[in-house]
Coordinates of C-alpha atoms and ligand atoms in Angstrom, one line a residue:
X1 CA -0.5 -7.7 -10.8
X2 CA 1.0 -10.9 -11.9
X3 CA 4.7 -11.8 -12.1
X4 CA 4.7 -11.5 -15.9
X5 CA 3.2 -8.0 -15.7
X6 CA 6.1 -6.7 -13.7
X7 CA 8.7 -4.8 -15.5
X8 CA 12.0 -6.7 -15.1
X9 CA 15.0 -5.5 -17.0
X10 CA 17.3 -8.5 -17.4
X11 CA 20.4 -6.2 -17.4
X12 CA 19.6 -4.3 -14.3
X13 CA 17.0 -6.7 -12.9
X14 CA 14.8 -4.1 -11.3
X15 CA 11.4 -4.4 -9.6
X16 CA 9.2 -1.6 -8.4
X17 CA 6.4 -2.2 -5.9
X18 CA 4.2 0.5 -7.2
X19 CA 5.0 0.7 -10.9
X20 CA 3.2 -2.5 -11.7
X21 CA -0.3 -3.2 -12.7
X22 CA -2.9 -5.9 -12.2
X23 CA -5.0 -7.6 -14.9
X24 CA -7.7 -4.9 -14.7
X25 CA -5.3 -2.1 -15.7
X26 CA -2.9 -1.3 -18.4
X27 CA 0.6 0.0 -17.7
X28 CA 1.8 3.0 -19.6
X29 CA 5.2 2.7 -21.2
X30 CA 6.2 6.1 -19.8
X31 CA 5.7 4.9 -16.3
X32 CA 2.8 7.3 -15.8
X33 CA -0.4 6.4 -14.1
X34 CA -2.6 3.9 -16.0
X35 CA -5.9 5.7 -16.0
X36 CA -5.1 9.3 -17.0
X37 CA -7.5 8.9 -19.9
X38 CA -10.5 7.7 -17.9
X39 CA -10.1 10.0 -14.9
X40 CA -11.4 13.1 -16.6
X41 CA -9.7 16.5 -16.1
X42 CA -7.3 16.6 -13.2
X43 CA -7.7 19.8 -11.4
X44 CA -5.9 18.8 -8.3
X45 CA -5.1 21.5 -5.8
X46 CA -1.5 22.7 -6.3
X47 CA 0.9 22.8 -3.4
X48 CA 2.5 26.1 -4.3
X49 CA 0.7 29.3 -5.2
X50 CA 1.8 31.4 -8.1
X51 CA 4.3 33.2 -5.9
X52 CA 6.1 29.9 -5.3
X53 CA 5.2 29.8 -1.6
X54 CA 4.7 26.4 -0.1
X55 CA 1.2 25.7 0.9
X56 CA 0.3 25.0 4.5
X57 CA -0.8 21.5 3.6
X58 CA 2.6 20.6 2.3
X59 CA 4.2 22.0 5.4
X60 CA 1.8 20.0 7.5
X61 CA 3.5 16.8 6.3
X62 CA 7.0 18.1 6.3
X63 CA 9.9 17.8 8.7
X64 CA 9.1 18.5 12.3
X65 CA 5.4 17.4 11.9
X66 CA 3.9 14.0 12.9
X67 CA 1.9 13.7 9.8
X68 CA 3.4 11.6 7.1
X69 CA 0.6 11.5 4.6
X70 CA -2.4 13.8 4.1
X71 CA -5.1 13.9 1.5
X72 CA -7.0 17.1 1.0
X73 CA -10.5 16.9 -0.6
X74 CA -9.3 13.9 -2.6
X75 CA -11.8 12.9 -5.2
X76 CA -11.8 10.2 -7.9
X77 CA -14.5 9.8 -10.5
X78 CA -14.8 7.0 -13.0
X79 CA -17.0 8.6 -15.7
X80 CA -20.0 9.8 -13.8
X81 CA -19.4 7.6 -10.8
X82 CA -17.6 9.0 -7.7
X83 CA -15.5 6.3 -6.1
X84 CA -13.7 8.6 -3.7
X85 CA -15.6 11.7 -2.6
X86 CA -13.8 14.7 -1.1
X87 CA -11.7 12.6 1.3
X88 CA -9.5 14.2 4.0
X89 CA -7.4 11.4 5.4
X90 CA -4.1 11.5 7.2
X91 CA -1.5 9.0 8.6
X92 CA 1.0 9.8 11.2
X93 CA 4.7 8.8 11.0
X94 CA 5.1 5.3 12.2
X95 CA 1.4 4.5 12.7
X96 CA -0.5 1.5 11.7
X97 CA -3.9 2.3 10.2
X98 CA -6.4 -0.1 9.0
X99 CA -8.9 0.8 6.3
X100 CA -12.2 -1.1 6.4
X101 CA -15.6 -0.8 4.8
X102 CA -18.1 -2.7 2.7
X103 CA -17.4 -4.0 -0.8
X104 CA -17.2 -1.1 -3.2
X105 CA -16.5 1.5 -0.4
X106 CA -13.5 2.8 -2.3
X107 CA -10.7 1.3 -0.2
X108 CA -8.6 0.0 -3.1
X109 CA -9.2 3.1 -5.1
X110 CA -7.9 5.3 -2.2
X111 CA -4.7 3.2 -2.0
X112 CA -4.3 3.4 -5.8
X113 CA -4.6 7.2 -5.6
X114 CA -1.8 7.2 -3.0
X115 CA 0.5 5.0 -5.0
X116 CA -0.3 6.9 -8.2
X117 CA -1.9 4.0 -10.0
X118 CA -4.9 6.2 -10.4
X119 CA -4.9 10.0 -11.1
X120 CA -6.9 12.1 -8.7
X121 CA -9.9 13.9 -10.4
X122 CA -9.5 16.7 -7.8
X123 CA -8.0 17.4 -4.4
X124 CA -4.4 16.7 -3.4
X125 CA -2.1 14.3 -1.7
X126 CA 0.8 15.4 0.4
X127 CA 3.6 13.1 1.6
X128 CA 6.4 14.0 3.8
X129 CA 6.6 17.6 2.8
X130 CA 5.9 17.0 -0.9
X131 CA 2.8 17.4 -3.0
X132 CA 2.7 14.0 -4.8
X133 CA -0.7 14.5 -6.4
X134 CA 0.7 14.3 -9.9
X135 CA 3.9 12.4 -9.3
X136 CA 4.4 9.1 -11.2
X137 CA 4.2 5.8 -9.3
X138 CA 7.9 5.2 -9.5
X139 CA 8.7 8.6 -8.0
X140 CA 6.4 7.8 -5.1
X141 CA 8.3 4.6 -4.5
X142 CA 11.5 6.6 -4.5
X143 CA 10.0 9.0 -1.9
X144 CA 9.3 6.0 0.4
X145 CA 5.8 4.7 -0.4
X146 CA 5.7 0.9 -0.9
X147 CA 2.8 -1.3 -1.8
X148 CA 1.8 -4.9 -1.7
X149 CA -1.2 -5.5 -3.9
X150 CA -4.1 -7.9 -3.5
X151 CA -2.9 -10.2 -6.2
X152 CA 0.4 -12.2 -6.0
X153 CA 3.4 -10.4 -7.3
X154 CA 6.3 -12.8 -6.6
X155 CA 8.0 -14.5 -9.6
X156 CA 7.0 -18.2 -9.3
X157 CA 10.0 -19.5 -11.2
X158 CA 12.6 -17.5 -9.2
X159 CA 13.7 -18.8 -5.8
X160 CA 12.8 -16.9 -2.6
X161 CA 16.4 -15.6 -2.6
X162 CA 16.3 -14.4 -6.2
X163 CA 12.9 -12.7 -5.6
X164 CA 14.3 -11.0 -2.6
X165 CA 17.4 -9.9 -4.5
X166 CA 15.2 -7.9 -6.8
X167 CA 14.3 -5.6 -4.0
X168 CA 17.4 -5.7 -1.8
X169 CA 19.7 -4.7 -4.7
X170 CA 17.9 -1.4 -4.9
X171 CA 19.0 -0.4 -1.5
X172 CA 22.3 -2.2 -0.9
X173 CA 25.7 -2.1 -2.6
X174 CA 27.0 -5.3 -4.3
X175 CA 29.5 -6.0 -1.5
X176 CA 26.8 -6.4 1.1
X177 CA 24.1 -7.9 -1.2
X178 CA 24.3 -11.5 -0.2
X179 CA 24.3 -10.8 3.5
X180 CA 21.4 -8.3 3.2
X181 CA 19.3 -10.7 1.2
X182 CA 19.8 -13.5 3.8
X183 CA 19.0 -11.0 6.6
X184 CA 15.8 -9.9 4.7
X185 CA 14.8 -13.6 4.3
X186 CA 15.6 -14.2 8.0
X187 CA 13.3 -11.4 8.9
X188 CA 10.3 -13.0 7.2
X189 CA 11.3 -16.5 8.5
X190 CA 12.2 -17.8 5.0
X191 CA 15.9 -18.2 5.2
X192 CA 15.5 -22.0 5.2
X193 CA 13.5 -21.8 2.0
X194 CA 16.0 -19.5 0.2
X195 CA 16.6 -21.9 -2.7
X196 CA 12.9 -22.9 -3.1
X197 CA 11.1 -21.5 -6.2
X198 CA 8.5 -19.0 -5.0
X199 CA 5.8 -21.0 -6.8
X200 CA 6.5 -23.9 -4.5
X201 CA 6.1 -21.8 -1.3
X202 CA 2.8 -22.0 0.6
X203 CA 0.3 -19.1 0.1
X204 CA 1.3 -17.7 3.5
X205 CA 5.0 -17.9 2.7
X206 CA 4.4 -16.1 -0.6
X207 CA 2.5 -13.4 1.2
X208 CA 5.4 -12.9 3.7
X209 CA 7.9 -12.9 0.8
X210 CA 5.9 -10.1 -0.9
X211 CA 5.7 -8.0 2.3
X212 CA 9.4 -8.7 2.9
X213 CA 10.2 -7.6 -0.6
X214 CA 8.2 -4.4 -0.2
X215 CA 9.9 -3.7 3.2
X216 CA 13.3 -4.3 1.7
X217 CA 12.8 -1.2 -0.4
X218 CA 13.0 0.6 3.0
X219 CA 9.7 2.5 2.7
X220 CA 8.4 4.9 5.4
X221 CA 4.9 4.0 4.4
X222 CA 3.8 0.5 3.3
X223 CA 0.3 -0.1 1.8
X224 CA -1.2 -3.5 2.0
X225 CA -4.4 -4.5 0.2
X226 CA -6.0 -7.5 2.0
X227 CA -2.7 -9.2 3.0
X228 CA -4.4 -12.2 4.7
X229 CA -7.2 -12.9 2.3
X230 CA -7.3 -16.7 1.8
X231 CA -4.8 -17.5 4.5
X232 CA -5.2 -20.0 7.3
X233 CA -5.4 -18.8 10.9
X234 CA -1.8 -19.8 11.5
X235 CA -0.6 -18.0 8.4
X236 CA -2.7 -14.9 9.3
X237 CA -1.0 -14.8 12.7
X238 CA 2.4 -15.0 11.0
X239 CA 1.5 -12.0 8.8
X240 CA 0.2 -10.1 11.8
X241 CA 3.5 -10.7 13.7
X242 CA 5.5 -9.6 10.6
X243 CA 3.5 -6.4 10.1
X244 CA 3.7 -5.6 13.8
X245 CA 7.5 -6.2 13.8
X246 CA 8.0 -4.0 10.7
X247 CA 5.8 -1.3 12.3
X248 CA 7.9 -1.5 15.5
X249 CA 10.9 -0.9 13.2
X250 CA 9.3 2.4 12.2
X251 CA 7.4 1.7 9.0
X252 CA 4.0 3.2 8.9
X253 CA 1.2 1.1 7.4
X254 CA -2.2 1.5 5.7
X255 CA -3.8 -1.9 5.7
X256 CA -7.0 -2.8 3.9
X257 CA -8.6 -5.8 5.5
X258 CA -12.0 -7.4 5.8
X259 CA -10.8 -9.8 8.6
X260 CA -11.8 -7.8 11.6
X261 CA -9.9 -10.2 14.0
X262 CA -6.7 -9.4 12.1
X263 CA -7.6 -5.7 12.2
X264 CA -8.1 -5.9 16.0
X265 CA -4.7 -7.7 16.3
X266 CA -2.6 -5.1 14.5
X267 CA -4.4 -1.7 14.3
X268 CA -3.8 1.4 16.2
X269 CA -6.6 3.4 14.5
X270 CA -9.2 2.4 12.0
X271 CA -10.8 4.4 9.2
X272 CA -14.1 3.2 7.9
X273 CA -14.9 4.1 4.3
X274 CA -18.4 4.0 3.0
X275 CA -19.7 5.2 -0.4
X276 CA -16.3 6.8 -1.1
X277 CA -16.4 8.9 2.0
X278 CA -14.8 8.7 5.4
X279 CA -17.7 7.3 7.6
X280 CA -15.9 7.0 10.9
X281 CA -12.4 7.0 12.4
X282 CA -11.3 5.8 15.8
X283 CA -9.9 3.0 17.9
X284 CA -10.8 -0.6 16.9
X285 CA -12.8 -0.8 20.1
X286 CA -14.9 2.3 19.3
X287 CA -15.4 1.2 15.7
X288 CA -16.4 -2.3 16.7
X289 CA -19.0 -0.9 19.1
X290 CA -20.4 1.6 16.7
X291 CA -23.9 0.5 15.6
X292 CA -23.9 2.6 12.4
X293 CA -20.6 1.0 11.4
X294 CA -21.9 -2.4 12.1
X295 CA -25.0 -1.7 10.0
X296 CA -23.1 -0.4 6.9
X297 CA -20.2 -2.9 7.3
X298 CA -22.6 -5.8 7.6
X299 CA -24.4 -4.5 4.5
X300 CA -27.5 -3.3 6.3
X301 CA -27.5 0.1 4.5
Ligands
LIG1 N1 -11.2 1.3 -12.9 C1 -12.5 1.5 -12.5 N2 -13.4 1.9 -13.4 C2 -14.7 2.1 -13.0 N3 -15.1 1.9 -11.7 C3 -14.2 1.5 -10.8 C4 -12.9 1.2 -11.1 N4 -12.2 0.8 -10.0 C5 -13.1 0.8 -9.0 N5 -14.3 1.2 -9.5 C6 -15.6 1.3 -8.7 O1 -15.3 2.1 -7.6 C7 -16.0 1.6 -6.5 C8 -14.9 1.4 -5.4 O2 -14.1 0.3 -5.7 P1 -12.9 -0.2 -4.8 O3 -12.3 -1.3 -5.5 O4 -12.1 1.0 -4.4 O5 -13.8 -0.7 -3.5 P2 -13.2 -1.5 -2.3 O6 -13.7 -0.7 -1.1 O7 -11.8 -1.7 -2.4 O8 -14.1 -2.8 -2.5 P3 -13.7 -4.3 -2.1 O9 -13.7 -4.5 -0.6 O10 -14.8 -5.1 -2.8 O11 -12.3 -4.6 -2.7 C9 -16.7 0.4 -6.9 O12 -18.0 0.7 -7.1 C10 -16.0 0.0 -8.1 O13 -16.8 -0.8 -9.0

């Protein structure tokens, strides 16, 4: 996604973290997912049966359970190629999960299925008591799923303050807006750069601004696709601190990351994807010591 791709209405000045697209995809004017045409028939499992009863899977992510997100046999095919293959994956409320795996394992595709940027070919996604499998991206944002994509999404010509305003105004009334924007900038250590155009911020500061903007929408689950790619060690540590702080505040995370040191610093549990399937799940220590993971992750298979 680039800044110019994002849908900003100059009257209401609105930005959505999951409604936007990157250069490889085309946004649909109806706000629907961009790839309905290429995904083939969607026969995703429905959450209610014909009698209108809620399925056990929906209830499993509902109030009183620890599970915030659950996928059930989730599959995504691009033509004849299966990028995500019958994946059962779940995230607990408030947990911080890292998603690793070799290039092409399906990590980004899985996140895009969760945000609604891709339609599922089959299977289902349940979030906080709701079947979101066919919900539009903006509905998923409203339900509490935020996303920071791999490509920059701040508006270079707007200041840090103006960028942050785009998010904060969605959750705060006018009377408290200024204070809330400054608080949000303080949280990401950018209050002193409030009047600096985002394009003049360092790569690391831009990354923090993007995460801060996504967090300002007050999600319960925040998805980050390679948040420290290209950052210096110092900038990486700042992002690690920020993610940890936001997680301590109660936001659950799914973080895709190749930088295993960063993963070790932040993760509770790690899921390894390989060939579109869940290959392993466990603690970072167990995953690091797993010879099979090392082999596939290092490209030996
Ligand atoms: N829109 C698409 N059309 C066709 N194939 C796609 C599309 N998006 C992804 N793929 C394919 O699906 C597979 C998984 O891609 P994905 O980007 O999810 O992998 P990844 O694990 O995120 O990889 P990386 O670490 O390199 O970013 C790859 O083989 C990729 O080429």
